[in-house]
Coordinates of C-alpha atoms in Angstrom, one line a residue:
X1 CA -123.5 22.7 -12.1
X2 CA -124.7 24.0 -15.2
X3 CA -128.1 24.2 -16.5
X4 CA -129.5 25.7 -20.1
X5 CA -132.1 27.9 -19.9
X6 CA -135.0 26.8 -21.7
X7 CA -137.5 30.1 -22.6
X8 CA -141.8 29.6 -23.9
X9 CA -140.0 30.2 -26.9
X10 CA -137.4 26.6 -27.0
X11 CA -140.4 24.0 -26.0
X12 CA -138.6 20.8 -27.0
X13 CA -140.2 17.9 -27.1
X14 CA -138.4 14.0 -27.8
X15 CA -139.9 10.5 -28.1
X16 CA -138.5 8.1 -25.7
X17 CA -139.1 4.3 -26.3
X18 CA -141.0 2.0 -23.7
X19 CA -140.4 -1.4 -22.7
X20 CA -143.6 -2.4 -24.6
X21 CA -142.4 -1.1 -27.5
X22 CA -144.2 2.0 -27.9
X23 CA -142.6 5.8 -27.8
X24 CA -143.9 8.4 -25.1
X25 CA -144.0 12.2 -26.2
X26 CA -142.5 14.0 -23.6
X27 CA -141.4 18.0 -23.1
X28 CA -138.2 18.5 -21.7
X29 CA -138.4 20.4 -18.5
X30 CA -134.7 21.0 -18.0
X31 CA -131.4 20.1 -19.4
X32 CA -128.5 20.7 -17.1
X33 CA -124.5 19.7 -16.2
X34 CA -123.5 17.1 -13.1
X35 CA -119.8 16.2 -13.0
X36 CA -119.5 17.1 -17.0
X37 CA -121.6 15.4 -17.9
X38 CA -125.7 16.7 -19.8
X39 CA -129.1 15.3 -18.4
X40 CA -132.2 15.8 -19.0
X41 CA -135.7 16.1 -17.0
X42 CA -138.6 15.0 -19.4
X43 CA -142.5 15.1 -18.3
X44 CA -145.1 13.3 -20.7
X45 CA -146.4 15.2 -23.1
X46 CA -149.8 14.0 -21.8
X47 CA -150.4 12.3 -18.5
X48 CA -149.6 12.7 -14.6
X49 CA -147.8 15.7 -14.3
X50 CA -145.8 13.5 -11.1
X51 CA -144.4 11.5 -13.6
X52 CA -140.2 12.1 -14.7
X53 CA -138.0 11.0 -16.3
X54 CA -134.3 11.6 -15.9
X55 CA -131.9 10.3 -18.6
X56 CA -128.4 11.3 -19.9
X57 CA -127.7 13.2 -22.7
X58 CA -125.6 15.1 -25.5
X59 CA -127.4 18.2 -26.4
X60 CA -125.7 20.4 -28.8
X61 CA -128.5 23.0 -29.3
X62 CA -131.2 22.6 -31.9
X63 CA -133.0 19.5 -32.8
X64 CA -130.3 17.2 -32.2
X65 CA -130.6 15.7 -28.6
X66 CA -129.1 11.9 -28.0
X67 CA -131.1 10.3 -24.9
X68 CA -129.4 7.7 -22.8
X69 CA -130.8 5.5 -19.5
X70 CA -129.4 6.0 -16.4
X71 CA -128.7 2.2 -15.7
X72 CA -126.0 3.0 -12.3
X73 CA -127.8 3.5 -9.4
X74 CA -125.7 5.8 -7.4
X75 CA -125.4 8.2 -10.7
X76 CA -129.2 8.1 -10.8
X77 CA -129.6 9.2 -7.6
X78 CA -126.6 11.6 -7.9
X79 CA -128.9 13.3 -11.0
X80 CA -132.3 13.4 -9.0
X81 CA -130.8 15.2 -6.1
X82 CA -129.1 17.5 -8.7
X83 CA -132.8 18.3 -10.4
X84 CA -134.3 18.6 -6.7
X85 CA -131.7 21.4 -5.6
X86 CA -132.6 23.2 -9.3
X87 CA -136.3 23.1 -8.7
X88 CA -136.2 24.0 -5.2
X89 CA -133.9 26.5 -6.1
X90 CA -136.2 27.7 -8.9
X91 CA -139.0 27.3 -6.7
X92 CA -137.0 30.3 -4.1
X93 CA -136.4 32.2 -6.6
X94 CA -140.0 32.7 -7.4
X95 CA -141.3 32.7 -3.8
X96 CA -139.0 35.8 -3.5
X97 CA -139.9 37.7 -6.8
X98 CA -136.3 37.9 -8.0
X99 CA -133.7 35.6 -10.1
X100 CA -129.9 34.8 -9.4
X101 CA -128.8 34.0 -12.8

């Protein structure tokens, strides 16, 4: 599993559309590999900071990012078990003062 480092310095932020019709600014938290295939982990802009949002994606690098929903269940869940074993990972990693990149 592959995931792209993003630095202070690469703050992305997209617009996804709601079903009411309006678009939500979010940052993107993490973009990283499951089976081949890109996802992405998106927190609002503004807002709960409990909130995520998990979509596919093709990210070539600089401001071009296609979003996609997740409409399959079990891929879903395959993706939010992915992002739980990076953050808890992450979260380690910063417990014990080191990196394993």
């Amino acid at each position: 599993m592959q995931s792209y480092d993003l630095s202070d310095s690469d703050e992305l932020t997209v617009l996804i559309p709601m079903e009411d019709g309006t678009e939500l600014e979010c940052d993107v938290v993490l973009i990283f590999e499951l089976e081949g295939q890109d996802y992405v982990a998106l927190y609002p802009t503004l807002g709960e900071p409990d909130e995520i949002y998990l979509l596919r994606c093709e990210y070539n690098g600089g401001d071009d990012m296609q979003l996609e929903e997740i409409d399959d269940d079990d891929e879903f869940n395959d993706v939010l078990e992915a992002y739980n074993t990076i953050v808890e990972e992450d979260e380690w990693n910063e417990l014990l003062g080191g990196d394993d990149d």
